[in-house]
Amino acid sequence: MKITAAHGSGGRDSARLMETVFGRRFANAVLDKMEDAAALDLHGGTPPGRLAVSTDSFVVSPLVFKGGDIGKLSVCGTVNDLLMMGAVPRYLTCGFILEEGLEIALLDRLAASMAETAAEAGVLIVAGDTKVAGTGGGLYVNTAGIGLIPAGRAVSASACKPGDAVLLSGTLGDHHACILSARLDIENPIESDCACLRDLTDALFARDIAVRAMRDVTRGGLGTILNELADSSGCAIELQEEKIPVSEAVRGFCGVMGLDPLYMGNEGKMVAVVDGADAEKALAAMRAAPHGRNAAVIGRAGEGRGVLMKTRLGGTRRVDVLYGEGLPRIC
Amino acid sequence: MKITAAHGSGGRDSARLMETVFGRRFANAVLDKMEDAAALDLHGGTPPGRLAVSTDSFVVSPLVFKGGDIGKLSVCGTVNDLLMMGAVPRYLTCGFILEEGLEIALLDRLAASMAETAAEAGVLIVAGDTKVAGTGGGLYVNTAGIGLIPAGRAVSASACKPGDAVLLSGTLGDHHACILSARLDIENPIESDCACLRDLTDALFARDIAVRAMRDVTRGGLGTILNELADSSGCAIELQEEKIPVSEAVRGFCGVMGLDPLYMGNEGKMVAVVDGADAEKALAAMRAAPHGRNAAVIGRAGEGRGVLMKTRLGGTRRVDVLYGEGLPRIC
């Protein structure tokens, strides 16, 4: 068996590879939790809080796109993974794999973009490495992040309970549609949503909302991410299609291209599962934050298993994880 | 200006790229120290010790070589960077960039090799990520590591003083010669020295040796690494050529290929600079450890600047950093 593009989709094939190779070979109590970031106890419980640690590699093509570039993306992606654990992001490492022929002026522009995004996110880049391989004139970036989880926060993919409310921070599909439009040279106003979601997580915690789980909606899309939460928590998630925000432009693009926003990758959107009693408070908190203006309560956790969606037409459809390729090199 | 293979050499061009792009864009008090790993104070000094953080990407070709593979290398490389800061390595993240066509059986073998090496080194793999890009059937690996620096340890590239002894843990050039032999299909018994150096650092600290600085001798070779130590510390380093260990096989290979062991990359060798009074004790400690059987005192720190070497013939030669390409994709 050989690696195919589908192994990079964030969907079913990625999960299989994770299980059969990495999960099996690297199995340990921390990794087995399958969170966005690892939560570590470094000093046997003495310090006030735990460490969150995460890593992500970025292979997006093109390197620069409307609304962002691989530099901004590589900081936002890892910072968001830390935030999704309830952590305050602190430090970032970055590893560059540069291809021969890459313009140094472009590299410098991307580094400037990383520095600016890191400053905005409040993280310090503390270690780095550069290698040269390949001759395509592009680059890959890896970032790893370290954050501090304040004492008492216990956000986890496995903490959702029937009755909880499921919130989405904004419109689906923007990053995916932007990248695909750039590759196909299609003119449209769609920009990537690439962003650091700290304003959203800060807003939720500042209002003492009982946050069960958070996850950024990246590769694999909302459908895959919600299935992961439902699986980890041993509950069902029931969505209402009409509540899921999608912009007019992306909706039009999806119609033409035959794409489903439920499986499109995003880089500045998150799901928050909160105590049902806090749903309205959480929605107000998210809507007041710059990256949550289009936030919506899109469903609730229920008894049972899997993800179900009440469609606009009144039917109920099972929402599975992404199968197959997805869009290669979307992040 | 475009990226060339020389930017990946670990020598002069790598350093220039570091200064002009990353150093300038990411400048901060931690990164500016230019150590093998960052030393971080996470809780304002409360806990007993600091965090060490490091990252490295691995692009070695071939993926499997005599004495190791990219999996083993990717664990040893980052673990060694943590050790060189006097840290006890604790956690590792790993990011994989897989090329389409990669055999999953090979990926599994490499993952098994990583798991085995991590277990030996005493580190836990706590976070990971997989992307698919390219079609060459190969892979790149990034690892980032977190360790704990025990209170009171202050190992730093800038801490060398005139009178200190400079020790090298073993023979030079083995990894470089092994990789080059594999690429050129040259039959010889040379194996990579790829190894985790924890036995050596444990041995030094267990005997209360006053360790000023440690550095693993990777890309760029001994010549480059010693210049970095001399520059950071504002002293000179004086070497004795006849004391520098090189195996018979590598010496022969270098003669034929026109290579200088001083600039060849290694993956299981380190330099330790210790108080001159502790030289013999440090040498005994290193020689008693499995990876230090061929350790030697190769010189001393002195007044002045740069690296000088007393040659076998009695002359004195200035040893500069590596210029130009080095061996591409050696690690």
XYZ file of N, CA and C in Angstrom, chain A residues 47-285:
717
model
N 2.802 23.118 39.519
C 2.551 24.469 39.035
C 1.070 24.701 38.822
N 0.679 25.967 38.760
C -0.733 26.273 38.591
C -1.153 26.090 37.139
N -1.404 24.868 36.721
C -1.825 24.620 35.351
C -0.958 23.588 34.670
N -1.360 23.262 33.445
C -0.632 22.266 32.670
C -0.130 22.896 31.375
N 0.781 22.203 30.713
C 1.258 22.645 29.409
C 0.378 22.064 28.318
N 0.117 22.873 27.281
C -0.491 22.349 26.056
C 0.574 22.373 24.978
N 0.669 21.299 24.206
C 1.684 21.204 23.160
C 1.025 20.708 21.884
N 1.367 21.328 20.760
C 0.785 20.929 19.487
C 1.767 21.155 18.351
N 1.574 20.462 17.250
C 2.404 20.697 16.067
C 1.576 20.567 14.810
N 1.980 21.260 13.764
C 1.318 21.222 12.472
C 2.333 21.536 11.386
N 2.243 20.815 10.273
C 3.051 21.167 9.110
C 2.140 21.814 8.080
N 2.699 22.715 7.281
C 1.910 23.463 6.305
C 2.536 23.322 4.926
N 1.685 22.902 3.974
C 2.161 22.606 2.623
C 1.270 23.307 1.602
N 0.561 24.342 2.048
C -0.456 24.976 1.205
C 0.141 25.488 -0.110
N -0.652 25.370 -1.147
C -0.279 25.883 -2.458
C -1.499 26.593 -3.034
N -1.429 27.844 -3.458
C -0.237 28.712 -3.530
C 0.222 29.205 -2.159
N 1.468 29.716 -2.124
C 2.063 30.167 -0.865
C 1.418 31.451 -0.362
N 0.941 32.259 -1.297
C 0.280 33.517 -0.941
C -1.112 33.489 -1.562
N -2.120 33.839 -0.773
C -3.500 33.799 -1.261
C -4.262 34.968 -0.658
N -5.444 35.203 -1.173
C -6.264 36.312 -0.665
C -6.572 36.105 0.807
N -6.153 37.047 1.638
C -6.458 36.936 3.062
C -5.357 36.298 3.883
N -4.275 35.881 3.233
C -3.213 35.270 4.024
C -2.091 34.696 3.189
N -1.213 33.978 3.844
C -0.109 33.280 3.178
C 0.338 32.157 4.111
N 1.276 31.328 3.650
C 1.687 30.156 4.441
C 2.305 30.556 5.780
N 2.877 31.768 5.832
C 3.466 32.243 7.086
C 2.388 32.496 8.133
N 1.401 33.298 7.761
C 0.291 33.589 8.679
C -0.428 32.298 9.079
N -0.662 31.447 8.070
C -1.368 30.183 8.300
C -0.637 29.305 9.307
N 0.698 29.265 9.190
C 1.487 28.356 10.033
C 1.497 28.807 11.495
N 1.308 30.098 11.717
C 1.207 30.579 13.104
C -0.219 30.365 13.618
N -1.212 30.793 12.817
C -2.613 30.652 13.239
C -2.970 29.195 13.512
N -2.537 28.299 12.639
C -2.921 26.896 12.755
C -2.518 26.291 14.089
N -1.276 26.483 14.472
C -0.792 25.889 15.721
C -1.313 26.644 16.936
N -1.366 27.965 16.834
C -1.923 28.760 17.944
C -3.379 28.342 18.187
N -4.142 28.163 17.121
C -5.541 27.755 17.282
C -5.665 26.387 17.952
N -4.763 25.460 17.615
C -4.797 24.144 18.260
C -4.582 24.265 19.770
N -3.692 25.156 20.175
C -3.473 25.373 21.617
C -4.709 26.000 22.256
N -5.269 26.994 21.569
C -6.462 27.671 22.093
C -7.605 26.688 22.296
N -7.731 25.719 21.383
C -8.834 24.764 21.447
C -8.742 23.859 22.682
N -7.571 23.814 23.322
C -7.406 23.074 24.575
C -7.649 23.977 25.781
N -8.047 25.220 25.534
C -8.241 26.159 26.637
C -6.948 26.796 27.109
N -5.888 26.635 26.314
C -4.579 27.136 26.728
C -4.374 28.597 26.329
N -3.476 29.246 27.040
C -2.959 30.546 26.618
C -1.655 30.267 25.874
N -1.640 30.502 24.552
C -0.439 30.201 23.764
C 0.741 31.063 24.214
N 1.927 30.468 24.313
C 3.098 31.206 24.776
C 4.267 31.171 23.806
N 4.637 29.988 23.356
C 5.857 29.855 22.571
C 5.615 29.058 21.300
N 6.408 29.376 20.279
C 6.304 28.693 18.993
C 7.700 28.321 18.503
N 7.826 27.118 17.926
C 9.051 26.795 17.191
C 8.678 26.756 15.716
N 9.643 26.986 14.828
C 9.322 26.840 13.408
C 10.445 26.169 12.662
N 10.063 25.217 11.821
C 11.010 24.501 10.980
C 10.653 24.751 9.532
N 11.631 25.183 8.754
C 11.407 25.486 7.337
C 12.091 24.434 6.483
N 11.371 23.911 5.506
C 12.006 23.123 4.454
C 11.888 23.950 3.180
N 13.010 24.471 2.730
C 13.037 25.373 1.575
C 13.444 24.591 0.336
N 12.776 24.855 -0.772
C 13.189 24.238 -2.033
C 14.144 25.184 -2.758
N 15.142 24.605 -3.405
C 16.056 25.427 -4.192
C 15.259 26.252 -5.192
N 15.688 27.484 -5.379
C 15.018 28.363 -6.332
C 14.007 29.293 -5.682
N 13.670 29.039 -4.415
C 12.745 29.936 -3.699
C 13.348 31.341 -3.652
N 12.552 32.331 -4.000
C 13.008 33.723 -3.933
C 13.179 34.119 -2.468
N 14.337 34.633 -2.134
C 14.574 35.017 -0.738
C 13.679 36.196 -0.347
N 13.348 37.040 -1.313
C 12.430 38.155 -1.019
C 11.055 37.624 -0.591
N 10.617 36.533 -1.222
C 9.334 35.926 -0.837
C 9.441 35.302 0.553
N 10.542 34.587 0.794
C 10.764 33.990 2.113
C 10.718 35.071 3.186
N 11.329 36.194 2.880
C 11.368 37.293 3.848
C 9.963 37.834 4.099
N 9.190 37.952 3.051
C 7.810 38.418 3.199
C 6.995 37.453 4.067
N 7.215 36.155 3.866
C 6.498 35.143 4.641
C 6.945 35.153 6.107
N 8.255 35.365 6.312
C 8.768 35.441 7.689
C 8.179 36.668 8.389
N 8.082 37.779 7.653
C 7.493 38.994 8.225
C 6.037 38.742 8.618
N 5.335 38.011 7.768
C 3.944 37.677 8.036
C 3.822 36.799 9.287
N 4.741 35.830 9.437
C 4.756 34.988 10.646
C 4.998 35.838 11.885
N 5.983 36.741 11.789
C 6.346 37.566 12.944
C 5.163 38.434 13.366
N 4.495 39.013 12.387
C 3.356 39.887 12.676
C 2.217 39.091 13.327
N 1.931 37.919 12.767
C 0.855 37.091 13.305
C 1.192 36.598 14.715
N 2.462 36.234 14.923
C 2.884 35.767 16.251
C 2.721 36.880 17.281
N 3.086 38.101 16.892
C 2.960 39.236 17.815
C 1.491 39.463 18.168
N 0.633 39.415 17.158
C -0.806 39.585 17.401
C -1.353 38.503 18.330
N -0.845 37.274 18.142
C -1.353 36.146 18.933
C -0.713 36.082 20.312
N 0.309 36.894 20.533
C 0.965 36.909 21.834
C 1.898 35.731 22.064
N 2.441 35.160 20.996
C 3.406 34.063 21.158
C 4.794 34.497 20.698
N 5.794 33.899 21.314
C 7.180 34.197 21.006
C 7.749 33.025 20.208
N 8.405 33.318 19.087
C 9.079 32.267 18.313
C 10.438 32.028 18.961
N 10.621 30.831 19.556
C 11.799 30.617 20.400
C 12.821 29.641 19.828
N 12.484 28.943 18.766
C 13.451 28.012 18.185
C 13.095 27.807 16.729
N 14.086 27.557 15.908
C 13.824 27.367 14.491
C 14.875 26.501 13.845
N 14.573 26.071 12.630
C 15.499 25.230 11.883
C 15.196 25.410 10.408
N 16.231 25.341 9.595
C 16.070 25.491 8.153
C 16.787 24.366 7.437
N 16.084 23.706 6.537
C 16.710 22.713 5.674
C 16.390 23.072 4.225
N 17.234 22.614 3.318
C 16.961 22.798 1.893
C 16.795 21.419 1.266
N 15.697 21.214 0.547
C 15.453 19.941 -0.140
C 14.512 20.220 -1.299
N 14.688 19.520 -2.392
C 13.813 19.705 -3.539
C 14.209 20.933 -4.334
N 13.595 21.074 -5.508
C 14.019 22.131 -6.428
C 12.836 22.905 -6.998
N 11.695 22.828 -6.354
C 10.500 23.443 -6.913
C 10.323 24.930 -6.628
N 11.218 25.510 -5.825
C 11.102 26.932 -5.526
C 10.045 27.265 -4.488
N 9.496 26.252 -3.831
C 8.480 26.495 -2.800
C 9.042 26.301 -1.399
N 8.170 26.142 -0.438
C 8.618 25.816 0.915
C 7.497 25.159 1.710
N 7.914 24.405 2.727
C 7.014 23.844 3.715
C 7.390 24.447 5.070
N 6.402 24.627 5.919
C 6.674 25.175 7.249
C 6.067 24.248 8.293
N 6.829 23.947 9.328
C 6.264 23.263 10.496
C 6.325 24.215 11.675
N 5.264 24.257 12.443
C 5.325 24.979 13.710
C 4.897 24.034 14.833
N 5.524 24.204 15.981
C 5.067 23.516 17.193
C 4.839 24.594 18.233
N 3.817 24.422 19.052
C 3.460 25.469 20.008
C 3.342 24.942 21.420
N 3.623 25.831 22.348
C 3.502 25.519 23.772
C 2.625 26.578 24.418
N 1.649 26.138 25.169
C 0.787 27.071 25.889
C 0.580 26.603 27.309
N -0.030 27.445 28.089
C -0.281 27.127 29.485
C -1.786 27.021 29.684
N -2.243 25.889 30.210
C -3.673 25.718 30.496
C -3.913 26.157 31.937
N -4.648 27.240 32.148
C -4.876 27.711 33.515
C -5.551 26.627 34.355
N -5.224 26.619 35.630
C -5.795 25.630 36.550
C -7.317 25.694 36.486
N -7.954 24.538 36.483
C -9.410 24.498 36.516
C -10.056 24.375 35.151
N -9.324 24.672 34.085
C -9.907 24.506 32.750
C -9.763 23.061 32.319
N -10.872 22.461 31.889
C -10.811 21.061 31.471
C -11.597 20.897 30.178
N -11.109 21.571 29.131
C -11.741 21.478 27.823
C -11.224 20.223 27.140
N -12.129 19.401 26.621
C -11.679 18.158 25.999
C -12.700 17.672 24.978
N -12.183 17.092 23.910
C -13.045 16.532 22.875
C -13.990 15.472 23.437
N -13.652 14.926 24.591
C -14.458 13.839 25.153
C -15.446 14.316 26.220
N -15.606 15.639 26.345
C -16.409 16.159 27.467
C -17.831 16.583 27.088
N -18.240 16.358 25.812
C -19.594 16.779 25.400
C -20.648 15.858 26.030
N -21.795 16.460 26.383
C -22.879 15.680 26.993
C -24.207 16.006 26.322
N -25.130 15.061 26.297
C -26.453 15.354 25.749
C -27.030 16.610 26.405
N -27.594 17.480 25.575
C -28.141 18.725 26.091
C -27.228 19.920 25.851
N -25.939 19.660 25.604
C -25.006 20.748 25.307
C -25.388 21.422 23.992
N -25.027 22.702 23.877
C -25.248 23.438 22.639
C -23.979 23.432 21.795
N -24.170 23.349 20.472
C -23.041 23.350 19.539
C -23.054 24.668 18.778
N -21.965 25.455 18.943
C -21.861 26.741 18.261
C -20.773 26.697 17.199
N -21.015 27.409 16.122
C -20.009 27.569 15.068
C -19.718 29.063 14.973
N -18.433 29.426 14.851
C -18.050 30.834 14.991
C -18.306 31.682 13.752
N -18.602 31.043 12.610
C -18.844 31.857 11.414
C -19.051 31.005 10.182
N -18.950 31.636 9.018
C -19.279 30.978 7.750
C -18.282 29.876 7.388
N -18.774 28.846 6.730
C -17.948 27.709 6.313
C -17.437 27.868 4.880
N -16.255 27.323 4.648
C -15.792 27.099 3.283
C -14.915 28.179 2.675
N -14.732 29.303 3.379
C -14.028 30.429 2.755
C -12.594 30.087 2.350
N -11.838 29.468 3.272
C -10.444 29.163 2.942
C -10.356 28.192 1.765
N -11.131 27.146 1.837
C -11.157 26.127 0.794
C -11.495 26.754 -0.580
N -12.557 27.553 -0.600
C -12.988 28.172 -1.861
C -11.941 29.150 -2.378
N -11.288 29.859 -1.466
C -10.248 30.815 -1.859
C -9.064 30.105 -2.511
N -8.593 29.020 -1.878
C -7.429 28.280 -2.391
C -7.768 27.649 -3.748
N -8.928 27.056 -3.821
C -9.321 26.404 -5.072
C -9.491 27.443 -6.191
N -10.066 28.588 -5.872
C -10.233 29.652 -6.862
C -8.876 30.122 -7.376
N -7.917 30.270 -6.455
C -6.578 30.721 -6.867
C -5.944 29.701 -7.800
N -6.098 28.413 -7.485
C -5.464 27.384 -8.320
C -6.080 27.314 -9.706
N -7.395 27.547 -9.756
C -8.098 27.435 -11.036
C -8.189 28.782 -11.745
N -7.594 29.823 -11.111
C -7.593 31.154 -11.720
C -9.012 31.688 -11.916
N -9.861 31.410 -10.946
C -11.236 31.903 -11.003
C -11.306 33.219 -10.235
N -11.803 34.253 -10.870
C -11.945 35.561 -10.214
C -13.196 35.571 -9.356
N -13.053 35.853 -8.084
C -14.203 36.075 -7.211
C -13.723 36.796 -5.961
N -14.633 37.294 -5.149
C -14.186 38.095 -4.001
C -13.878 37.256 -2.754
N -13.870 35.909 -2.881
C -13.743 35.070 -1.686
C -12.327 35.127 -1.113
N -12.238 35.476 0.185
C -10.956 35.526 0.883
C -10.854 34.379 1.866
N -9.636 33.908 2.094
C -9.425 32.935 3.170
C -9.828 33.553 4.499
N -10.348 32.715 5.399
C -10.704 33.193 6.737
C -9.554 33.047 7.731
N -8.377 32.672 7.231
C -7.177 32.460 8.046
C -7.057 33.489 9.189
N -7.153 33.031 10.414
C -7.121 33.947 11.559
C -6.796 33.207 12.844
N -6.259 33.939 13.784
C -6.034 33.442 15.143
C -7.314 33.671 15.949
N -7.781 32.637 16.599
C -9.105 32.677 17.235
C -9.072 33.046 18.710
N -8.018 33.711 19.114
C -7.864 34.032 20.536
C -8.975 34.945 21.051
N -9.464 35.858 20.175
C -10.544 36.741 20.633
C -11.774 35.927 21.044
N -12.018 34.840 20.330
C -13.185 34.006 20.627
C -13.013 33.226 21.926
N -11.859 32.585 22.083
C -11.673 31.779 23.301
C -11.588 32.696 24.523
N -10.896 33.818 24.378
C -10.841 34.778 25.497
C -12.249 35.223 25.889
N -13.088 35.495 24.876
C -14.448 35.978 25.146
C -15.257 34.924 25.906
N -15.106 33.657 25.525
C -15.854 32.588 26.194
C -15.409 32.439 27.649
N -14.090 32.409 27.861
C -13.609 32.192 29.237
C -13.837 33.416 30.117
N -13.799 34.600 29.501
C -14.010 35.824 30.290
C -15.422 35.850 30.876
N -16.357 35.188 30.213
C -17.750 35.204 30.703
C -18.126 33.949 31.473
N -17.102 33.208 31.867
C -17.337 32.023 32.708
C -18.324 31.043 32.105
N -18.245 30.868 30.803
C -19.130 29.915 30.141
C -18.595 28.501 30.344
N -19.470 27.558 30.605
C -19.054 26.167 30.815
C -18.739 25.538 29.459
N -17.481 25.699 29.024
C -17.046 25.177 27.723
C -16.656 23.720 27.881
N -17.323 22.832 27.116
C -16.976 21.407 27.174
C -15.824 21.087 26.223
N -15.999 21.486 24.968
C -15.028 21.126 23.935
C -14.952 22.251 22.925
N -13.770 22.415 22.344
C -13.611 23.368 21.244
C -12.748 22.684 20.186
N -13.000 23.017 18.941
C -12.148 22.490 17.881
C -12.192 23.449 16.703
N -11.011 23.726 16.129
C -11.024 24.563 14.935
C -11.406 23.690 13.742
N -12.154 24.268 12.814
C -12.761 23.503 11.715
C -11.841 23.582 10.500
N -10.799 22.742 10.478
C -9.795 22.792 9.408
C -10.039 21.671 8.404
N -8.951 21.052 7.918
C -9.048 19.915 6.990
C -10.114 18.928 7.423
N -10.866 18.430 6.488
C -11.897 17.458 6.843
C -13.245 18.130 7.030
N -13.209 19.420 7.410
C -14.438 20.194 7.506
C -15.282 19.891 8.729
N -16.402 20.624 8.829
C -17.288 20.517 9.991
C -17.786 19.087 10.197
N -18.127 18.414 9.102
C -18.655 17.057 9.204
C -17.692 16.128 9.920
N -16.425 16.178 9.545
C -15.424 15.304 10.151
C -15.172 15.678 11.609
N -15.024 16.983 11.859
C -14.709 17.468 13.214
C -15.830 17.102 14.193
N -17.077 17.270 13.772
C -18.194 16.950 14.672
C -18.272 15.454 14.940
N -17.971 14.642 13.933
C -17.926 13.199 14.171
C -16.857 12.838 15.195
N -15.704 13.523 15.117
C -14.636 13.258 16.089
C -15.097 13.602 17.506
N -15.768 14.737 17.651
C -16.274 15.122 18.980
C -17.315 14.126 19.478
N -18.255 13.743 18.597
C -19.306 12.798 18.988
C -18.697 11.451 19.392
N -17.722 10.981 18.592
C -17.054 9.708 18.901
C -16.330 9.778 20.242
N -15.530 10.830 20.429
C -14.735 10.942 21.653
C -15.623 11.025 22.881
N -16.759 11.700 22.738
C -17.630 11.928 23.890
C -18.672 10.833 24.072
N -18.828 9.954 23.072
C -19.849 8.916 23.169
C -21.258 9.482 23.176
N -21.488 10.515 22.355
C -22.843 11.071 22.249
C -23.156 11.307 20.765
N -24.358 11.789 20.496
C -24.712 12.173 19.129
C -24.658 13.693 19.030
N -24.545 14.191 17.808
C -24.683 15.634 17.592
C -25.752 15.825 16.523
N -26.732 16.694 16.852
C -27.848 16.950 15.931
C -27.744 18.373 15.406
N -27.606 18.499 14.104
C -27.427 19.811 13.462
C -28.718 20.264 12.805
N -28.830 21.591 12.641
C -29.915 22.132 11.815
C -29.279 22.833 10.629
N -29.503 22.295 9.443
C -28.834 22.801 8.246
C -29.030 24.304 8.066
N -30.244 24.772 8.312
C -30.554 26.182 8.056
C -29.792 27.137 8.975
N -29.259 26.601 10.077
C -28.526 27.466 11.011
C -27.051 27.611 10.647
N -26.565 26.760 9.758
C -25.124 26.745 9.466
C -24.776 27.885 8.515
N -23.951 28.836 8.970
C -23.670 30.003 8.144
C -22.704 29.711 6.988
N -23.126 30.107 5.797
C -22.272 30.042 4.604
C -22.517 31.354 3.851
N -21.449 32.020 3.397
C -21.627 33.302 2.705
C -22.280 33.080 1.340
N -22.893 34.123 0.822
C -23.500 34.053 -0.513
C -22.474 33.627 -1.553
N -21.286 34.252 -1.488
C -20.250 33.993 -2.493
C -19.813 32.530 -2.461
N -19.615 32.001 -1.250
C -19.164 30.608 -1.139
C -20.298 29.663 -1.540
N -21.525 30.031 -1.175
C -22.663 29.201 -1.557
C -22.748 29.089 -3.088
N -22.554 30.217 -3.757
C -22.566 30.220 -5.219
C -21.436 29.373 -5.795
N -20.249 29.547 -5.209
C -19.077 28.798 -5.656
C -19.309 27.294 -5.500
N -19.881 26.900 -4.361
C -20.142 25.481 -4.100
C -21.138 24.915 -5.108
N -22.138 25.715 -5.451
C -23.126 25.280 -6.425
C -22.478 24.947 -7.756
N -21.631 25.850 -8.212
C -20.951 25.660 -9.504
C -19.996 24.476 -9.466
N -19.265 24.346 -8.331
C -18.190 23.351 -8.253
C -18.657 22.005 -7.711
N -19.879 21.942 -7.239
C -20.355 20.692 -6.649
C -19.690 20.360 -5.328
N -19.435 21.383 -4.527
C -18.780 21.177 -3.230
C -19.784 21.282 -2.095
N -19.517 20.580 -1.010
C -20.371 20.619 0.171
C -19.646 21.377 1.286
N -20.177 22.517 1.721
C -19.518 23.309 2.771
C -19.208 22.509 4.036
N -19.950 21.426 4.261
C -19.717 20.610 5.453
C -18.354 19.928 5.439
N -17.768 19.792 4.253
C -16.484 19.096 4.152
C -15.373 19.987 3.639
N -15.619 21.295 3.642
C -14.600 22.214 3.155
C -13.735 22.694 4.327
N -12.440 22.879 4.059
C -11.503 23.294 5.096
C -11.598 24.784 5.377
N -11.398 25.139 6.632
C -11.425 26.527 7.078
C -10.162 26.762 7.898
N -9.752 28.012 8.039
C -8.568 28.283 8.860
C -8.801 29.381 9.888
N -10.072 29.744 10.070
C -10.365 30.759 11.076
C -11.753 30.557 11.662
N -12.143 29.301 11.759
C -13.472 28.976 12.299
C -13.323 27.921 13.376
N -14.194 27.994 14.360
C -14.162 27.001 15.433
C -15.560 26.575 15.835
N -15.606 25.367 16.382
C -16.814 24.864 17.021
C -16.596 24.951 18.525
N -17.610 25.426 19.245
C -17.567 25.375 20.708
C -18.797 24.611 21.170
N -18.569 23.614 22.008
C -19.688 22.902 22.628
C -19.754 23.380 24.071
N -20.903 23.945 24.450
C -21.039 24.524 25.794
C -22.296 23.957 26.469
N -22.324 24.076 27.763
C -23.515 23.689 28.530
C -24.739 24.360 27.885
N -25.795 23.574 27.647
C -26.981 24.099 26.979
C -27.518 25.374 27.626
N -27.382 25.469 28.933
C -27.883 26.642 29.658
C -27.099 27.900 29.309
N -25.856 27.723 28.804
C -24.999 28.869 28.478
C -25.054 29.243 27.001
N -25.942 28.611 26.228
C -25.918 28.773 24.777
C -26.039 30.236 24.347
N -27.004 30.950 24.896
C -27.215 32.337 24.453
C -26.077 33.250 24.882
N -25.568 33.000 26.099
C -24.453 33.792 26.617
C -23.212 33.565 25.741
N -22.996 32.298 25.366
C -21.840 31.975 24.532
C -21.989 32.606 23.151
N -23.190 32.565 22.624
C -23.428 33.152 21.301
C -23.162 34.659 21.329
N -23.629 35.321 22.365
C -23.400 36.768 22.490
C -21.905 37.062 22.612
N -21.202 36.227 23.391
C -19.751 36.425 23.569
C -19.037 36.293 22.235
